XYZ file of N, CA, C and O in Angstrom:
840
model
N 18.180 60.903 -85.549
C 18.408 60.399 -84.196
C 17.332 60.916 -83.248
O 16.810 60.199 -82.408
N 16.970 62.181 -83.399
C 15.934 62.744 -82.542
C 14.597 62.056 -82.802
O 13.810 61.825 -81.893
N 14.333 61.694 -84.067
C 13.087 61.012 -84.399
C 13.026 59.638 -83.744
O 11.982 59.229 -83.244
N 14.151 58.924 -83.752
C 14.201 57.607 -83.105
C 13.975 57.729 -81.607
O 13.265 56.926 -81.004
N 14.562 58.755 -80.970
C 14.358 58.951 -79.538
C 12.904 59.264 -79.221
O 12.345 58.783 -78.240
N 12.287 60.078 -80.101
C 10.880 60.398 -79.885
C 10.017 59.142 -80.000
O 9.098 58.922 -79.224
N 10.323 58.282 -80.962
C 9.560 57.050 -81.147
C 9.727 56.117 -79.966
O 8.779 55.496 -79.487
N 10.961 56.030 -79.438
C 11.190 55.182 -78.277
C 10.445 55.720 -77.062
O 9.864 54.969 -76.282
N 10.460 57.030 -76.872
C 9.724 57.608 -75.753
C 8.230 57.406 -75.883
O 7.521 57.260 -74.905
N 7.737 57.376 -77.148
C 6.324 57.176 -77.364
C 5.926 55.746 -77.051
O 4.829 55.486 -76.560
N 6.796 54.786 -77.337
C 6.505 53.378 -77.104
C 6.803 52.963 -75.676
O 6.452 51.855 -75.284
N 7.456 53.811 -74.885
C 7.832 53.394 -73.546
C 6.629 53.201 -72.633
O 6.726 52.522 -71.621
N 5.474 53.813 -72.977
C 4.296 53.659 -72.134
C 3.642 52.292 -72.298
O 2.785 51.928 -71.499
N 4.015 51.539 -73.309
C 3.414 50.236 -73.558
C 4.307 49.123 -73.021
O 5.531 49.225 -73.036
N 3.662 48.065 -72.566
C 4.370 46.893 -72.075
C 4.055 45.702 -72.971
O 2.950 45.605 -73.517
N 5.024 44.816 -73.100
C 4.862 43.629 -73.935
C 4.753 42.389 -73.068
O 5.385 42.299 -72.012
N 3.953 41.452 -73.527
C 3.825 40.157 -72.863
C 3.803 39.083 -73.937
O 2.954 39.102 -74.838
N 4.743 38.151 -73.854
C 4.824 37.054 -74.822
C 3.870 35.955 -74.372
O 4.079 35.321 -73.338
N 2.808 35.745 -75.124
C 1.826 34.725 -74.761
C 2.412 33.333 -74.963
O 2.372 32.492 -74.063
N 2.969 33.083 -76.129
C 3.656 31.804 -76.360
C 4.499 31.924 -77.622
O 4.269 32.789 -78.471
N 5.488 31.042 -77.711
C 6.362 30.942 -78.880
C 6.256 29.523 -79.413
O 6.447 28.546 -78.668
N 5.925 29.403 -80.675
C 5.752 28.088 -81.297
C 6.914 27.806 -82.252
O 7.386 28.703 -82.953
N 7.365 26.561 -82.239
C 8.464 26.153 -83.115
C 7.920 25.267 -84.222
O 7.143 24.352 -83.968
N 8.336 25.578 -85.443
C 7.906 24.802 -86.604
C 9.141 24.210 -87.284
O 10.133 24.914 -87.497
N 9.080 22.941 -87.599
C 10.203 22.244 -88.229
C 9.764 21.726 -89.599
O 8.774 21.001 -89.709
N 10.490 22.127 -90.620
C 10.174 21.716 -91.976
C 11.332 20.888 -92.539
O 12.482 21.325 -92.529
N 11.007 19.712 -92.973
C 12.034 18.801 -93.517
C 12.127 18.991 -95.034
O 11.132 18.833 -95.745
N 13.306 19.341 -95.491
C 13.533 19.544 -96.916
C 14.632 18.593 -97.411
O 15.171 17.794 -96.630
N 14.956 18.727 -98.674
C 15.991 17.870 -99.251
C 17.343 18.136 -98.609
O 18.160 17.225 -98.431
N 17.589 19.371 -98.222
C 18.873 19.717 -97.625
C 18.924 19.501 -96.120
O 19.959 19.708 -95.501
N 17.804 19.099 -95.499
C 17.780 18.888 -94.054
C 16.557 19.563 -93.434
O 15.596 19.937 -94.133
N 16.616 19.723 -92.139
C 15.492 20.328 -91.418
C 15.692 21.841 -91.296
O 16.779 22.310 -90.972
N 14.620 22.543 -91.534
C 14.656 23.999 -91.415
C 13.718 24.409 -90.275
O 12.541 24.053 -90.263
N 14.255 25.164 -89.329
C 13.505 25.575 -88.145
C 13.008 27.011 -88.321
O 13.716 27.865 -88.850
N 11.782 27.240 -87.873
C 11.230 28.590 -87.850
C 10.394 28.733 -86.578
O 9.975 27.739 -85.976
N 10.169 29.969 -86.193
C 9.466 30.238 -84.938
C 8.370 31.266 -85.185
O 8.498 32.151 -86.046
N 7.305 31.134 -84.421
C 6.206 32.111 -84.449
C 5.898 32.521 -83.017
O 5.978 31.696 -82.098
N 5.557 33.776 -82.815
C 5.313 34.309 -81.476
C 4.040 35.140 -81.478
O 3.764 35.886 -82.426
N 3.270 34.995 -80.401
C 2.055 35.789 -80.193
C 2.362 36.790 -79.077
O 2.699 36.395 -77.957
N 2.242 38.073 -79.390
C 2.610 39.140 -78.459
C 1.380 39.994 -78.159
O 0.600 40.320 -79.071
N 1.228 40.350 -76.896
C 0.169 41.272 -76.470
C 0.834 42.528 -75.920
O 1.722 42.441 -75.069
N 0.411 43.699 -76.403
C 0.965 44.987 -75.996
C -0.154 45.835 -75.408
O -1.272 45.856 -75.937
N 0.129 46.516 -74.299
C -0.879 47.380 -73.688
C -0.249 48.378 -72.747
O 0.910 48.251 -72.358
N -1.038 49.388 -72.374
C -0.564 50.411 -71.441
C -1.219 50.283 -70.062
O -1.028 51.145 -69.211
N -2.028 49.220 -69.869
C -2.744 48.982 -68.608
C -3.692 50.133 -68.268
O -4.040 50.330 -67.101
N -4.127 50.872 -69.280
C -5.066 51.980 -69.070
C -6.222 51.937 -70.061
O -6.879 52.934 -70.288
N -6.454 50.770 -70.664
C -7.577 50.638 -71.583
C -7.191 50.403 -73.021
O -8.067 50.154 -73.855
N -5.892 50.476 -73.358
C -5.458 50.224 -74.725
C -4.660 48.925 -74.775
O -3.773 48.699 -73.961
N -4.967 48.099 -75.766
C -4.318 46.793 -75.884
C -4.295 46.400 -77.355
O -5.172 46.782 -78.136
N -3.255 45.652 -77.737
C -3.106 45.209 -79.118
C -2.531 43.814 -79.193
O -1.829 43.360 -78.278
N -2.811 43.124 -80.288
C -2.357 41.746 -80.503
C -1.515 41.690 -81.760
O -1.874 42.279 -82.791
N -0.371 40.980 -81.676
C 0.506 40.832 -82.820
C 0.993 39.401 -82.968
O 1.163 38.675 -81.977
N 1.221 39.001 -84.233
C 1.693 37.643 -84.540
C 2.884 37.781 -85.478
O 2.771 38.361 -86.560
N 4.048 37.271 -85.029
C 5.263 37.382 -85.827
C 5.897 36.034 -86.108
O 5.870 35.140 -85.250
N 6.495 35.908 -87.287
C 7.172 34.668 -87.695
C 8.550 35.014 -88.240
O 8.721 35.981 -88.995
N 9.539 34.202 -87.845
C 10.907 34.413 -88.316
C 11.704 33.142 -88.055
O 11.230 32.203 -87.404
N 12.948 33.157 -88.539
C 13.827 32.004 -88.317
C 14.491 32.038 -86.949
O 15.119 31.056 -86.546
N 14.382 33.167 -86.239
C 14.951 33.306 -84.908
C 13.848 33.755 -83.941
O 12.907 34.463 -84.321
N 14.012 33.351 -82.681
C 12.994 33.681 -81.676
C 12.926 35.184 -81.443
O 11.837 35.783 -81.384
N 14.080 35.825 -81.305
C 14.099 37.257 -81.032
C 13.461 38.050 -82.174
O 12.725 39.023 -81.941
N 13.719 37.646 -83.409
C 13.144 38.346 -84.547
C 11.629 38.141 -84.611
O 10.880 39.066 -84.945
N 11.170 36.949 -84.262
C 9.725 36.699 -84.256
C 9.024 37.542 -83.195
O 7.944 38.086 -83.423
N 9.660 37.685 -82.022
C 9.075 38.513 -80.965
C 9.054 39.984 -81.377
O 8.080 40.706 -81.123
N 10.113 40.439 -82.035
C 10.154 41.833 -82.473
C 9.058 42.112 -83.493
O 8.354 43.142 -83.404
N 8.880 41.216 -84.452
C 7.833 41.398 -85.454
C 6.451 41.379 -84.810
O 5.573 42.173 -85.168
N 6.255 40.480 -83.855
C 4.965 40.430 -83.176
C 4.677 41.695 -82.381
O 3.539 42.178 -82.356
N 5.723 42.258 -81.737
C 5.533 43.500 -80.990
C 5.163 44.664 -81.889
O 4.303 45.482 -81.547
N 5.819 44.764 -83.051
C 5.499 45.840 -83.982
C 4.078 45.689 -84.520
O 3.336 46.687 -84.662
N 3.681 44.453 -84.824
C 2.312 44.233 -85.317
C 1.283 44.568 -84.246
O 0.208 45.095 -84.543
N 1.606 44.277 -82.984
C 0.669 44.584 -81.898
C 0.502 46.085 -81.719
O -0.602 46.570 -81.444
N 1.573 46.864 -81.850
C 1.477 48.317 -81.714
C 0.670 48.955 -82.841
O 0.090 50.019 -82.665
N 0.666 48.301 -83.999
C -0.120 48.838 -85.114
C -1.607 48.510 -84.994
O -2.431 49.102 -85.701
N -1.950 47.562 -84.135
C -3.353 47.136 -84.004
C -3.930 47.469 -82.637
O -4.773 46.728 -82.123
N -3.474 48.557 -82.032
C -3.973 48.933 -80.713
C -5.437 49.344 -80.789
O -5.863 50.033 -81.720
N -6.209 48.903 -79.810
C -7.616 49.275 -79.707
C -7.870 49.727 -78.274
O -7.163 49.338 -77.345
N -8.892 50.556 -78.111
C -9.289 51.020 -76.777
C -10.578 50.312 -76.384
O -11.538 50.289 -77.143
N -10.602 49.773 -75.176
C -11.766 49.051 -74.688
C -12.519 49.906 -73.677
O -11.959 50.825 -73.086
N -13.786 49.581 -73.500
C -14.646 50.294 -72.561
C -14.528 49.620 -71.196
O -14.656 48.395 -71.081
N -14.286 50.421 -70.170
C -14.139 49.896 -68.815
C -15.050 50.669 -67.872
O -15.448 51.809 -68.152
N -15.355 50.051 -66.757
C -16.131 50.686 -65.692
C -15.331 50.572 -64.410
O -15.389 49.577 -63.697
N -14.541 51.590 -64.144
C -13.637 51.528 -63.002
C -12.502 50.564 -63.289
O -11.748 50.713 -64.247
N -12.380 49.537 -62.467
C -11.331 48.532 -62.649
C -11.871 47.232 -63.206
O -11.165 46.223 -63.207
N -13.095 47.218 -63.715
C -13.684 46.006 -64.269
C -14.389 46.358 -65.581
O -14.270 47.471 -66.094
N -15.132 45.402 -66.133
C -15.861 45.629 -67.383
C -17.298 45.993 -67.059
O -17.826 45.625 -66.001
N -17.983 46.711 -67.942
C -19.326 47.190 -67.591
C -20.412 46.127 -67.571
O -21.406 46.275 -66.857
N -20.272 45.041 -68.332
C -21.339 44.040 -68.390
C -20.760 42.710 -68.870
O -19.668 42.675 -69.468
N -21.463 41.589 -68.642
C -20.980 40.293 -69.138
C -20.958 40.274 -70.664
O -21.791 40.891 -71.330
N -20.001 39.536 -71.201
C -19.857 39.494 -72.655
C -19.215 38.175 -73.047
O -18.457 37.578 -72.268
N -19.534 37.704 -74.250
C -18.970 36.476 -74.799
C -18.235 36.795 -76.096
O -18.677 37.648 -76.862
N -17.127 36.067 -76.318
C -16.359 36.223 -77.542
C -16.029 34.874 -78.142
O -15.944 33.868 -77.433
N -15.839 34.857 -79.457
C -15.573 33.593 -80.145
C -14.620 33.819 -81.306
O -14.687 34.846 -81.996
N -13.731 32.864 -81.483
C -12.836 32.830 -82.641
C -12.592 31.376 -83.004
O -11.964 30.636 -82.226
N -13.124 30.943 -84.148
C -13.057 29.536 -84.557
C -13.625 28.655 -83.441
O -14.770 28.805 -83.049
N -12.812 27.768 -82.901
C -13.302 26.881 -81.843
C -13.149 27.434 -80.444
O -13.610 26.821 -79.475
N -12.525 28.591 -80.310
C -12.314 29.181 -78.986
C -13.468 30.084 -78.592
O -13.876 30.962 -79.348
N -14.009 29.870 -77.389
C -15.094 30.692 -76.861
C -14.759 31.079 -75.421
O -14.315 30.231 -74.636
N -14.973 32.319 -75.090
C -14.678 32.791 -73.742
C -15.875 33.573 -73.221
O -16.658 34.151 -73.984
N -16.010 33.585 -71.902
C -17.054 34.334 -71.203
C -16.381 35.203 -70.165
O -15.609 34.725 -69.333
N -16.670 36.510 -70.213
C -16.111 37.467 -69.269
C -17.252 38.097 -68.478
O -18.259 38.514 -69.060
N -17.079 38.178 -67.161
C -18.093 38.749 -66.283
C -17.454 39.766 -65.353
O -16.342 39.550 -64.872
N -18.134 40.875 -65.085
C -17.577 41.880 -64.156
C -17.498 41.341 -62.742
O -18.254 40.440 -62.353
N -16.586 41.900 -61.951
C -16.394 41.477 -60.566
C -16.165 42.702 -59.699
O -15.770 43.773 -60.182
N -16.400 42.544 -58.408
C -16.233 43.644 -57.463
C -14.758 43.874 -57.156
O -13.902 43.017 -57.453
N -14.462 44.995 -56.538
C -13.088 45.338 -56.190
C -12.515 44.303 -55.224
O -13.187 43.868 -54.281
N -11.265 43.925 -55.467
C -10.602 42.944 -54.628
C -10.686 41.532 -55.154
O -10.040 40.633 -54.610
N -11.460 41.315 -56.223
C -11.587 39.957 -56.773
C -10.330 39.534 -57.509
O -9.879 38.395 -57.397
N -9.759 40.439 -58.289
C -8.587 40.109 -59.089
C -8.991 39.550 -60.445
O -10.171 39.494 -60.805
N -7.999 39.109 -61.190
C -8.216 38.524 -62.518
C -8.307 37.018 -62.360
O -7.295 36.328 -62.217
N -9.526 36.505 -62.375
C -9.742 35.063 -62.267
C -9.890 34.533 -63.694
O -11.003 34.352 -64.214
N -8.783 34.310 -64.347
C -8.753 33.824 -65.724
C -7.363 33.261 -65.985
O -6.388 33.706 -65.377
N -7.290 32.319 -66.865
C -6.005 31.692 -67.173
C -5.816 31.555 -68.667
O -6.595 32.070 -69.478
N -4.781 30.825 -69.043
C -4.510 30.597 -70.446
C -4.163 31.877 -71.171
O -3.382 32.706 -70.695
N -4.779 32.072 -72.334
C -4.506 33.267 -73.122
C -5.319 34.474 -72.705
O -5.077 35.567 -73.203
N -6.281 34.304 -71.792
C -7.102 35.444 -71.370
C -6.353 36.369 -70.418
O -6.494 37.590 -70.480
N -5.574 35.815 -69.506
C -4.932 36.626 -68.473
C -4.004 37.701 -69.046
O -4.107 38.873 -68.644
N -3.071 37.388 -69.954
C -2.199 38.469 -70.452
C -2.959 39.582 -71.159
O -2.593 40.754 -71.046
N -4.032 39.245 -71.865
C -4.808 40.280 -72.559
C -5.491 41.194 -71.551
O -5.456 42.422 -71.667
N -6.112 40.609 -70.518
C -6.827 41.407 -69.520
C -5.864 42.257 -68.699
O -6.166 43.404 -68.361
N -4.693 41.696 -68.370
C -3.731 42.460 -67.577
C -3.144 43.610 -68.380
O -2.976 44.715 -67.857
N -2.818 43.394 -69.638
C -2.275 44.473 -70.453
C -3.326 45.551 -70.726
O -2.995 46.715 -70.926
N -4.613 45.169 -70.729
C -5.671 46.154 -70.942
C -5.947 46.979 -69.694
O -6.575 48.038 -69.792
N -5.523 46.507 -68.517
C -5.746 47.256 -67.296
C -6.974 46.819 -66.520
O -7.413 47.541 -65.619
N -7.549 45.664 -66.840
C -8.706 45.151 -66.107
C -8.183 44.427 -64.870
O -7.495 43.413 -64.983
N -8.517 44.928 -63.684
C -7.994 44.368 -62.444
C -8.968 43.420 -61.748
O -8.543 42.637 -60.897
N -10.250 43.500 -62.064
C -11.246 42.651 -61.406
C -12.189 42.107 -62.471
O -13.010 42.852 -63.032
N -12.079 40.820 -62.751
C -12.911 40.188 -63.780
C -12.884 38.679 -63.576
O -11.920 38.136 -63.019
N -13.939 38.031 -64.002
C -14.032 36.569 -63.957
C -14.152 36.074 -65.386
O -15.057 36.486 -66.122
N -13.242 35.213 -65.811
C -13.236 34.694 -67.170
C -13.271 33.178 -67.198
O -12.751 32.512 -66.294
N -13.903 32.652 -68.240
C -13.992 31.201 -68.390
C -13.863 30.849 -69.855
O -14.536 31.440 -70.711
N -12.986 29.884 -70.145
C -12.802 29.388 -71.506
C -13.733 28.193 -71.707
O -13.657 27.209 -70.979
N -14.624 28.306 -72.698
C -15.657 27.294 -72.881
C -15.478 26.451 -74.133
O -16.293 25.595 -74.404
N -14.440 26.692 -74.907
C -14.284 25.954 -76.153
C -12.891 25.361 -76.279
O -12.364 24.736 -75.353
N -12.271 25.589 -77.424
C -10.943 25.052 -77.704
C -9.906 25.650 -76.760
O -10.027 26.792 -76.317
N -8.902 24.862 -76.451
C -7.820 25.326 -75.578
C -6.651 25.900 -76.363
O -5.619 26.228 -75.766
N -6.800 26.016 -77.684
C -5.749 26.621 -78.493
C -5.524 28.054 -78.040
O -6.451 28.875 -78.035
N -4.292 28.368 -77.633
C -4.032 29.667 -77.015
C -4.237 30.828 -77.973
O -4.726 31.896 -77.566
N -3.910 30.647 -79.244
C -4.112 31.733 -80.201
C -5.593 32.024 -80.384
O -6.012 33.181 -80.402
N -6.420 30.989 -80.473
C -7.859 31.200 -80.626
C -8.459 31.802 -79.357
O -9.384 32.622 -79.424
N -7.946 31.407 -78.189
C -8.446 31.965 -76.939
C -8.108 33.453 -76.842
O -8.932 34.272 -76.403
N -6.896 33.827 -77.257
C -6.499 35.238 -77.238
C -7.377 36.052 -78.188
O -7.876 37.132 -77.835
N -7.607 35.537 -79.385
C -8.444 36.260 -80.344
C -9.892 36.334 -79.858
O -10.570 37.348 -80.062
N -10.377 35.261 -79.218
C -11.737 35.286 -78.677
C -11.857 36.312 -77.556
O -12.890 36.985 -77.415
N -10.807 36.474 -76.755
C -10.817 37.492 -75.704
C -10.869 38.891 -76.298
O -11.599 39.768 -75.804
N -10.124 39.130 -77.364
C -10.187 40.427 -78.038
C -11.570 40.657 -78.635
O -12.091 41.784 -78.602
N -12.179 39.603 -79.163
C -13.522 39.741 -79.718
C -14.519 40.112 -78.622
O -15.416 40.940 -78.840
N -14.363 39.521 -77.435
C -15.261 39.853 -76.320
C -15.060 41.294 -75.863
O -16.026 42.027 -75.620
N -13.808 41.727 -75.736
C -13.545 43.095 -75.285
C -14.035 44.136 -76.285
O -14.424 45.238 -75.900
N -14.021 43.794 -77.561
C -14.478 44.755 -78.572
C -15.989 44.944 -78.542
O -16.508 45.897 -79.134
N -16.728 44.063 -77.866
C -18.185 44.174 -77.798
C -18.655 44.988 -76.594
O -19.860 45.208 -76.432
N -17.747 45.411 -75.737
C -18.136 46.176 -74.556
C -18.620 47.562 -74.977
O -18.009 48.223 -75.822
N -19.713 48.009 -74.353
C -20.283 49.315 -74.657
C -20.716 50.001 -73.367
O -20.982 49.345 -72.362
N -20.823 51.298 -73.436
C -21.263 52.075 -72.285
C -22.788 52.080 -72.219
O -23.477 51.726 -73.181
N -23.324 52.515 -71.076
C -24.780 52.596 -70.912
C -25.380 53.609 -71.886
O -26.493 53.415 -72.395
N -24.656 54.705 -72.156
C -25.164 55.711 -73.083
C -25.280 55.145 -74.493
O -26.271 55.401 -75.203
N -24.278 54.351 -74.936
C -24.329 53.769 -76.274
C -25.464 52.758 -76.401
O -26.166 52.705 -77.421
N -25.674 51.959 -75.370
C -26.771 50.982 -75.405
C -28.119 51.692 -75.455
O -29.032 51.293 -76.185
N -28.270 52.773 -74.682
C -29.526 53.529 -74.681
C -29.787 54.150 -76.043
O -30.927 54.180 -76.529
N -28.736 54.643 -76.692
C -28.897 55.238 -78.012
C -29.310 54.198 -79.041
O -30.174 54.456 -79.898
N -28.722 52.998 -78.990
C -29.075 51.947 -79.941
C -30.517 51.477 -79.750
O -31.211 51.133 -80.719
N -30.985 51.447 -78.530
C -32.330 50.923 -78.270
C -33.425 51.946 -78.553
O -34.470 51.615 -79.113
N -33.206 53.197 -78.138
C -34.258 54.195 -78.208
C -33.977 55.306 -79.214
O -34.818 56.184 -79.411
N -32.803 55.300 -79.822
C -32.507 56.296 -80.839
C -32.190 57.669 -80.311
O -32.145 58.636 -81.081
N -31.995 57.795 -79.011
C -31.688 59.095 -78.419
C -30.701 58.879 -77.291
O -30.742 57.844 -76.610
N -29.806 59.830 -77.084
C -28.839 59.663 -75.995
C -29.516 59.712 -74.642
O -30.615 60.245 -74.476
N -28.836 59.161 -73.665
C -29.348 59.144 -72.304
C -29.380 60.563 -71.757
O -28.381 61.282 -71.795
N -30.556 60.977 -71.266
C -30.715 62.351 -70.776
C -29.933 62.518 -69.494
O -29.940 61.658 -68.613
N -29.263 63.673 -69.397
C -28.503 64.000 -68.204
C -29.149 65.184 -67.496
O -29.671 66.101 -68.151
N -29.161 65.208 -66.191
C -29.764 66.342 -65.482
C -28.998 67.627 -65.749
O -27.775 67.636 -65.850
N -29.746 68.735 -65.916
C -29.116 70.027 -66.191
C -28.279 70.458 -64.999
O -28.642 70.239 -63.842
N -27.145 71.088 -65.320
C -26.232 71.487 -64.244
C -26.815 72.614 -63.408
O -26.562 72.708 -62.212
N -27.612 73.543 -64.089
C -28.141 74.686 -63.354
C -29.550 74.461 -62.825
O -30.230 75.403 -62.430
N -30.016 73.230 -62.856
C -31.358 72.947 -62.361
C -31.385 73.068 -60.847
O -30.496 72.577 -60.153
N -32.439 73.772 -60.367
C -32.585 73.967 -58.929
C -33.481 72.865 -58.387
O -34.592 72.657 -58.893
N -33.046 72.105 -57.435
C -33.891 71.037 -56.915
C -35.140 71.588 -56.263
O -35.118 72.617 -55.578
N -36.269 70.944 -56.510
C -37.544 71.361 -55.959
C -37.673 70.807 -54.555
O -37.571 69.589 -54.342
N -37.906 71.711 -53.610
C -38.039 71.300 -52.216
C -39.505 71.442 -51.829
O -40.103 72.526 -51.971
N -40.107 70.371 -51.426
C -41.512 70.409 -51.028
C -41.640 71.123 -49.689
O -40.885 70.870 -48.755
N -42.656 72.056 -49.657
C -42.895 72.784 -48.419
C -43.611 71.885 -47.421
O -44.543 71.163 -47.785
N -43.163 71.953 -46.209
C -43.784 71.132 -45.178
C -45.153 71.689 -44.829
O -45.390 72.901 -44.842
N -46.119 70.794 -44.548
C -47.471 71.204 -44.185
C -47.438 71.930 -42.850
O -46.666 71.573 -41.958
N -48.265 73.001 -42.717
C -48.261 73.729 -41.437
C -48.724 72.839 -40.296
O -49.607 71.981 -40.451
N -48.120 73.039 -39.153
C -48.480 72.217 -37.994
C -49.870 72.588 -37.502
O -50.270 73.751 -37.545
N -50.666 71.610 -37.102
C -52.023 71.912 -36.623
C -51.972 72.757 -35.343
O -51.076 72.620 -34.520
N -52.985 73.695 -35.238
C -53.042 74.537 -34.061
C -53.474 73.723 -32.841
O -54.357 72.872 -32.939
N -52.851 73.995 -31.735
C -53.164 73.298 -30.491
C -54.097 74.170 -29.681
O -53.777 75.316 -29.348
N -55.294 73.655 -29.403
C -56.302 74.388 -28.630
C -56.264 73.895 -27.201
O -56.419 72.689 -26.942
N -56.012 74.804 -26.278
C -55.954 74.439 -24.875
C -57.368 74.443 -24.293
O -58.128 75.408 -24.462
N -57.736 73.355 -23.662
C -59.063 73.214 -23.036
C -58.886 73.353 -21.539
O -58.124 72.593 -20.922
N -59.568 74.328 -20.939
C -59.468 74.576 -19.494
C -60.591 73.854 -18.777
O -61.781 74.025 -19.127
N -60.260 73.005 -17.826
C -61.272 72.256 -17.067
C -61.996 73.191 -16.114
O -61.394 74.107 -15.552
N -63.326 73.014 -15.909
C -64.063 73.889 -14.980
C -63.557 73.724 -13.566
O -63.134 72.653 -13.146
N -63.616 74.811 -12.797
C -63.148 74.771 -11.401
C -64.074 73.915 -10.559
O -65.307 73.952 -10.704
N -63.517 73.106 -9.682
C -64.317 72.225 -8.831
C -64.909 73.035 -7.676
O -64.295 73.965 -7.151
N -66.159 72.649 -7.286
C -66.829 73.312 -6.160
C -66.115 72.975 -4.870
O -65.648 71.842 -4.688
N -66.016 73.921 -3.923
C -65.326 73.619 -2.660
C -66.093 72.587 -1.849
O -67.320 72.557 -1.825
N -65.372 71.724 -1.247
C -66.001 70.659 -0.469
C -66.677 71.247 0.782
O -66.231 72.254 1.334
N -67.794 70.575 1.243
C -68.529 71.042 2.432
C -67.674 70.877 3.665
O -66.969 69.878 3.809
N -67.688 71.834 4.582
C -66.861 71.706 5.801
C -67.348 70.565 6.687
O -68.531 70.301 6.808
N -66.456 69.886 7.256
C -66.763 68.744 8.117
C -66.978 69.252 9.535
O -66.109 69.940 10.093
N -68.129 68.885 10.115
C -68.440 69.332 11.483
C -67.627 68.567 12.480
O -67.508 67.345 12.392
N -67.074 69.283 13.433
C -66.252 68.636 14.443
C -67.034 68.350 15.721
O -66.470 67.939 16.722
N -68.392 68.558 15.770
C -69.182 68.276 16.975
C -69.301 66.789 17.206
O -69.457 66.027 16.243
N -69.321 66.320 18.499
C -69.429 64.880 18.751
C -70.812 64.386 18.411
O -71.792 65.119 18.466
N -70.928 63.160 18.045
C -72.203 62.584 17.651
C -73.105 62.429 18.858
O -72.630 62.195 19.990
N -74.455 62.474 18.756
C -75.417 62.334 19.840
C -75.432 60.911 20.330
O -75.344 59.980 19.543
N -75.592 60.737 21.686
C -75.621 59.348 22.190
C -76.865 58.611 21.738
O -77.903 59.201 21.525
N -76.768 57.330 21.589
C -77.883 56.524 21.125
C -78.935 56.423 22.185
O -78.654 56.339 23.373
N -80.246 56.379 21.833
C -81.328 56.277 22.799
C -81.349 54.917 23.432
O -81.158 53.900 22.761
N -81.674 54.903 24.776
C -81.735 53.610 25.488
C -83.011 52.892 25.120
O -84.060 53.490 24.953
N -82.945 51.587 25.010
C -84.099 50.789 24.664
C -85.007 50.675 25.870
O -84.552 50.426 26.969
């Protein structure tokens, strides 16, 4: 009993989303036999997501089988904040999807089978477009294929150059350039002006008569 409680507590962090339930009818000699299949997406909205496909004669049993299969196939995706780090394309049979990063506040602009996968993975800002078949199962698998191709900048740098991305040392002291000394200011003193000649206050001589 304690083991079952521990398992339930462990699974409580994951949420389930039923993408679709398909009904199959088989005609036999004794009549028609009904069966159901369900596609389930499980995730914790923190970067882990899984896909499951269950089949049974009852809807509830098909959903339960799909949920268990999804929990066994959980994968962790690479994220950059609340979006994906770079544009990526995914394909499964005839289904093709394109995912592009978006700024904060954009939301999940995607429909069909892409939206439940992105929401369960915890991607809050992304732009998605379905470019191929509209089959929901293929679209869901193509979305998982696209998410599995996401990589960090460090991983891309390692693949291209064979060495990890260099990080600045924590104890490195930043080099501060010394400012050039200010030029000396030389004061130039103007020569003293000579005193002006005194103005005579005597009256002018009268003009000579012609």
